[in-house]
């Protein structure tokens, strides 16, 4: 009790501190993913990113118009290299990307992040026809906006994602990832089918900026571009990315 009284007295004597507030003249560009029936698509709702007029978390400095969005990764087939704990958590849903997407939506996902694999479950190379079928199933299973990401090899990304862009024409998918070796093909597919793209470079702001300029020079408006900063998940990577 005595300690409590002393603490209260100490707090009463402490000077007030004025929080310094930064003022920003610009804002993050808004990008809307997904198309409802009114937009010519089939999504139950859309997802808008961006619009911030301050840095993350500093709500007292400026507007943060959209809440942080949560994307759940879904694979086109059960992954071989995921932790047994994750396989246990998802269970049989991992055997069917449509069921996996449904489970993710039930858990509160705002976006389904569908990753295409290099090979199918039987070990054969993935094909544009298979990618089309998977995307059709996922779109039918959930009303959430959809991102579709290639396996990360330029030639295969082009083959699979061009087919996906055509199959889901008008759904305003987020296609990725545009890199220096394949951005032309993916941007053309996005422009022709009303989709959005992600751009991805090594974690260097100048390289990232240059790729966005190249994408924009092809004619894709900047309100259809999302940057993937490729930040590391631990330690220095988070700080450098921020």
Short mmCIF file of C-alpha atoms in Angstrom, two decimals, residues 13-230:
data_model
loop_
_atom_site.label_atom_id
_atom_site.label_comp_id
_atom_site.label_asym_id
_atom_site.label_seq_id
_atom_site.Cartn_x
_atom_site.Cartn_y
_atom_site.Cartn_z
CA UNK A 13 5.10 14.95 -10.24
CA UNK A 14 6.20 13.73 -13.67
CA UNK A 15 6.23 16.37 -16.43
CA UNK A 16 4.00 15.91 -19.45
CA UNK A 17 5.66 15.06 -22.74
CA UNK A 18 4.48 16.38 -26.08
CA UNK A 19 4.55 13.67 -28.74
CA UNK A 20 6.32 14.85 -31.87
CA UNK A 21 4.15 14.31 -34.94
CA UNK A 22 5.46 14.03 -38.47
CA UNK A 23 3.29 15.41 -41.27
CA UNK A 24 3.41 13.75 -44.67
CA UNK A 25 2.39 15.44 -47.90
CA UNK A 26 1.77 12.22 -49.83
CA UNK A 27 -0.08 8.99 -49.34
CA UNK A 28 0.31 5.35 -50.34
CA UNK A 29 -1.51 4.63 -53.58
CA UNK A 30 -4.66 2.52 -53.19
CA UNK A 31 -4.97 -0.81 -55.04
CA UNK A 32 -8.22 -2.79 -55.15
CA UNK A 33 -8.07 -6.56 -55.65
CA UNK A 34 -11.07 -8.61 -56.70
CA UNK A 35 -14.20 -7.77 -58.70
CA UNK A 36 -17.78 -8.18 -57.53
CA UNK A 37 -20.73 -8.77 -59.85
CA UNK A 38 -21.14 -5.01 -60.16
CA UNK A 39 -17.57 -4.84 -61.44
CA UNK A 40 -18.01 -7.73 -63.85
CA UNK A 41 -16.54 -10.44 -61.59
CA UNK A 42 -17.79 -13.06 -59.17
CA UNK A 43 -16.16 -12.08 -55.87
CA UNK A 44 -18.37 -11.56 -52.81
CA UNK A 45 -16.20 -8.62 -51.77
CA UNK A 46 -13.10 -6.72 -52.77
CA UNK A 47 -9.95 -5.84 -50.86
CA UNK A 48 -8.39 -2.37 -50.99
CA UNK A 49 -4.81 -1.89 -49.87
CA UNK A 50 -2.94 1.36 -49.32
CA UNK A 51 -4.22 4.88 -48.72
CA UNK A 52 -2.04 5.43 -45.65
CA UNK A 53 -0.84 8.97 -44.93
CA UNK A 54 1.57 7.88 -42.21
CA UNK A 55 3.87 4.99 -41.35
CA UNK A 56 2.40 1.71 -40.05
CA UNK A 57 1.05 1.94 -36.51
CA UNK A 58 1.42 5.71 -36.17
CA UNK A 59 -2.32 6.39 -36.28
CA UNK A 60 -1.89 9.63 -34.32
CA UNK A 61 0.06 11.18 -37.20
CA UNK A 62 -2.27 10.57 -40.13
CA UNK A 63 -4.97 8.49 -41.73
CA UNK A 64 -4.84 4.68 -41.95
CA UNK A 65 -8.05 4.16 -43.93
CA UNK A 66 -7.92 0.39 -44.37
CA UNK A 67 -7.24 -2.24 -41.70
CA UNK A 68 -4.28 -4.57 -42.14
CA UNK A 69 -5.30 -7.40 -44.46
CA UNK A 70 -4.59 -11.05 -43.72
CA UNK A 71 -3.72 -13.35 -46.61
CA UNK A 72 -3.70 -17.13 -46.18
CA UNK A 73 -1.38 -19.10 -48.44
CA UNK A 74 -2.98 -22.03 -50.24
CA UNK A 75 -1.00 -24.34 -52.54
CA UNK A 76 -2.30 -25.99 -55.68
CA UNK A 77 -1.26 -29.31 -54.12
CA UNK A 78 -0.21 -30.59 -50.71
CA UNK A 79 3.35 -29.29 -50.18
CA UNK A 80 6.11 -31.77 -49.48
CA UNK A 81 8.33 -29.46 -47.46
CA UNK A 82 5.94 -27.91 -44.93
CA UNK A 83 6.19 -28.62 -41.23
CA UNK A 84 4.24 -31.64 -39.96
CA UNK A 85 2.57 -29.25 -37.52
CA UNK A 86 1.11 -27.25 -40.39
CA UNK A 87 -0.03 -30.40 -42.14
CA UNK A 88 -1.70 -31.49 -38.92
CA UNK A 89 -3.39 -28.12 -38.47
CA UNK A 90 -4.86 -28.02 -41.99
CA UNK A 91 -5.57 -31.74 -42.20
CA UNK A 92 -7.29 -33.17 -45.26
CA UNK A 93 -8.06 -29.67 -46.60
CA UNK A 94 -4.50 -29.54 -47.95
CA UNK A 95 -5.35 -32.29 -50.44
CA UNK A 96 -7.76 -30.03 -52.34
CA UNK A 97 -7.01 -26.34 -53.00
CA UNK A 98 -10.73 -25.55 -53.11
CA UNK A 99 -11.34 -27.07 -49.67
CA UNK A 100 -8.17 -25.40 -48.40
CA UNK A 101 -9.45 -22.02 -49.61
CA UNK A 102 -12.81 -22.62 -47.89
CA UNK A 103 -11.01 -23.43 -44.64
CA UNK A 104 -8.91 -20.29 -44.92
CA UNK A 105 -11.99 -18.14 -45.47
CA UNK A 106 -13.67 -19.72 -42.45
CA UNK A 107 -10.65 -18.76 -40.34
CA UNK A 108 -10.95 -15.09 -41.31
CA UNK A 109 -8.74 -14.63 -44.36
CA UNK A 110 -9.17 -11.41 -46.34
CA UNK A 111 -7.30 -12.75 -49.38
CA UNK A 112 -6.50 -16.20 -50.72
CA UNK A 113 -2.82 -16.35 -51.76
CA UNK A 114 -2.72 -19.28 -54.17
CA UNK A 115 0.79 -20.49 -54.99
CA UNK A 116 1.33 -22.66 -58.05
CA UNK A 117 3.89 -25.46 -57.85
CA UNK A 118 6.54 -26.53 -60.35
CA UNK A 119 5.13 -30.06 -60.39
CA UNK A 120 1.79 -31.74 -59.86
CA UNK A 121 1.13 -34.23 -57.06
CA UNK A 122 2.34 -37.11 -59.25
CA UNK A 123 5.69 -35.42 -59.88
CA UNK A 124 4.98 -34.32 -63.44
CA UNK A 125 5.66 -30.74 -64.59
CA UNK A 126 2.79 -28.39 -63.90
CA UNK A 127 0.79 -27.34 -66.95
CA UNK A 128 -1.29 -24.32 -67.97
CA UNK A 129 -4.34 -26.60 -68.16
CA UNK A 130 -3.86 -27.73 -64.58
CA UNK A 131 -3.34 -24.14 -63.40
CA UNK A 132 -6.57 -23.11 -65.11
CA UNK A 133 -8.49 -25.95 -63.45
CA UNK A 134 -7.12 -25.13 -59.99
CA UNK A 135 -8.01 -21.45 -60.29
CA UNK A 136 -11.52 -22.32 -61.48
CA UNK A 137 -12.02 -24.57 -58.43
CA UNK A 138 -10.74 -21.97 -55.98
CA UNK A 139 -12.84 -19.17 -57.49
CA UNK A 140 -15.91 -21.39 -57.21
CA UNK A 141 -15.13 -22.39 -53.62
CA UNK A 142 -14.69 -18.92 -52.09
CA UNK A 143 -15.90 -15.39 -52.67
CA UNK A 144 -12.68 -13.84 -51.43
CA UNK A 145 -10.31 -11.89 -53.69
CA UNK A 146 -7.54 -14.06 -55.07
CA UNK A 147 -3.81 -13.66 -55.59
CA UNK A 148 -2.10 -16.23 -57.82
CA UNK A 149 1.67 -16.55 -57.55
CA UNK A 150 3.88 -18.59 -59.85
CA UNK A 151 6.50 -21.12 -58.71
CA UNK A 152 9.31 -18.57 -59.08
CA UNK A 153 10.96 -19.66 -62.32
CA UNK A 154 10.53 -17.12 -65.11
CA UNK A 155 9.66 -19.53 -67.93
CA UNK A 156 7.21 -21.54 -65.85
CA UNK A 157 5.69 -18.41 -64.30
CA UNK A 158 4.96 -17.06 -67.77
CA UNK A 159 3.40 -20.29 -69.01
CA UNK A 160 1.15 -20.80 -65.98
CA UNK A 161 0.17 -17.23 -65.18
CA UNK A 162 -0.74 -16.22 -68.71
CA UNK A 163 -3.21 -19.12 -68.74
CA UNK A 164 -4.52 -18.16 -65.29
CA UNK A 165 -4.96 -14.52 -66.32
CA UNK A 166 -7.05 -15.61 -69.30
CA UNK A 167 -9.09 -18.13 -67.29
CA UNK A 168 -10.01 -15.55 -64.63
CA UNK A 169 -10.49 -12.59 -66.96
CA UNK A 170 -12.21 -9.71 -65.19
CA UNK A 171 -11.76 -11.09 -61.66
CA UNK A 172 -9.00 -8.57 -60.89
CA UNK A 173 -6.57 -11.16 -59.58
CA UNK A 174 -3.25 -10.15 -58.07
CA UNK A 175 -0.68 -11.91 -60.28
CA UNK A 176 2.93 -12.43 -59.27
CA UNK A 177 5.59 -12.01 -59.22
CA UNK A 178 6.89 -9.59 -61.84
CA UNK A 179 10.68 -9.71 -61.88
CA UNK A 180 13.24 -8.27 -64.26
CA UNK A 181 13.24 -11.42 -66.41
CA UNK A 182 9.50 -11.90 -66.85
CA UNK A 183 7.65 -8.68 -66.11
CA UNK A 184 6.78 -7.95 -69.74
CA UNK A 185 4.79 -11.15 -70.22
CA UNK A 186 2.95 -10.91 -66.90
CA UNK A 187 2.16 -7.21 -67.28
CA UNK A 188 0.76 -7.82 -70.76
CA UNK A 189 -1.42 -10.65 -69.41
CA UNK A 190 -2.65 -8.43 -66.57
CA UNK A 191 -3.43 -5.53 -68.90
CA UNK A 192 -5.35 -7.75 -71.30
CA UNK A 193 -7.49 -9.36 -68.60
CA UNK A 194 -8.04 -6.59 -66.01
CA UNK A 195 -5.76 -7.93 -63.26
CA UNK A 196 -3.22 -6.46 -60.85
CA UNK A 197 0.44 -7.46 -60.41
CA UNK A 198 3.08 -7.70 -57.71
CA UNK A 199 6.63 -6.57 -58.41
CA UNK A 200 9.56 -8.24 -56.72
CA UNK A 201 13.29 -7.43 -56.63
CA UNK A 202 16.13 -8.10 -54.21
CA UNK A 203 15.60 -5.94 -51.12
CA UNK A 204 16.88 -2.68 -52.57
CA UNK A 205 14.66 0.39 -52.85
CA UNK A 206 16.33 1.61 -56.04
CA UNK A 207 15.88 -1.72 -57.83
CA UNK A 208 12.28 -1.87 -56.64
CA UNK A 209 11.61 1.65 -57.89
CA UNK A 210 13.19 0.91 -61.27
CA UNK A 211 11.06 -2.20 -61.81
CA UNK A 212 7.88 -0.27 -61.02
CA UNK A 213 8.93 2.36 -63.57
CA UNK A 214 9.46 -0.34 -66.21
CA UNK A 215 6.06 -1.88 -65.45
CA UNK A 216 4.38 1.52 -65.62
CA UNK A 217 6.14 2.34 -68.90
CA UNK A 218 4.35 -0.64 -70.47
CA UNK A 219 1.06 1.13 -69.80
CA UNK A 220 -0.12 -0.52 -66.57
CA UNK A 221 -1.54 2.12 -64.25
CA UNK A 222 0.09 2.40 -60.83
CA UNK A 223 -3.19 1.68 -59.03
CA UNK A 224 -2.76 -1.90 -60.29
CA UNK A 225 0.74 -2.47 -58.87
CA UNK A 226 1.62 -3.91 -55.43
CA UNK A 227 5.26 -4.09 -54.33
CA UNK A 228 6.53 -7.24 -52.65
CA UNK A 229 9.52 -5.98 -50.60
CA UNK A 230 10.87 -9.54 -50.13
#
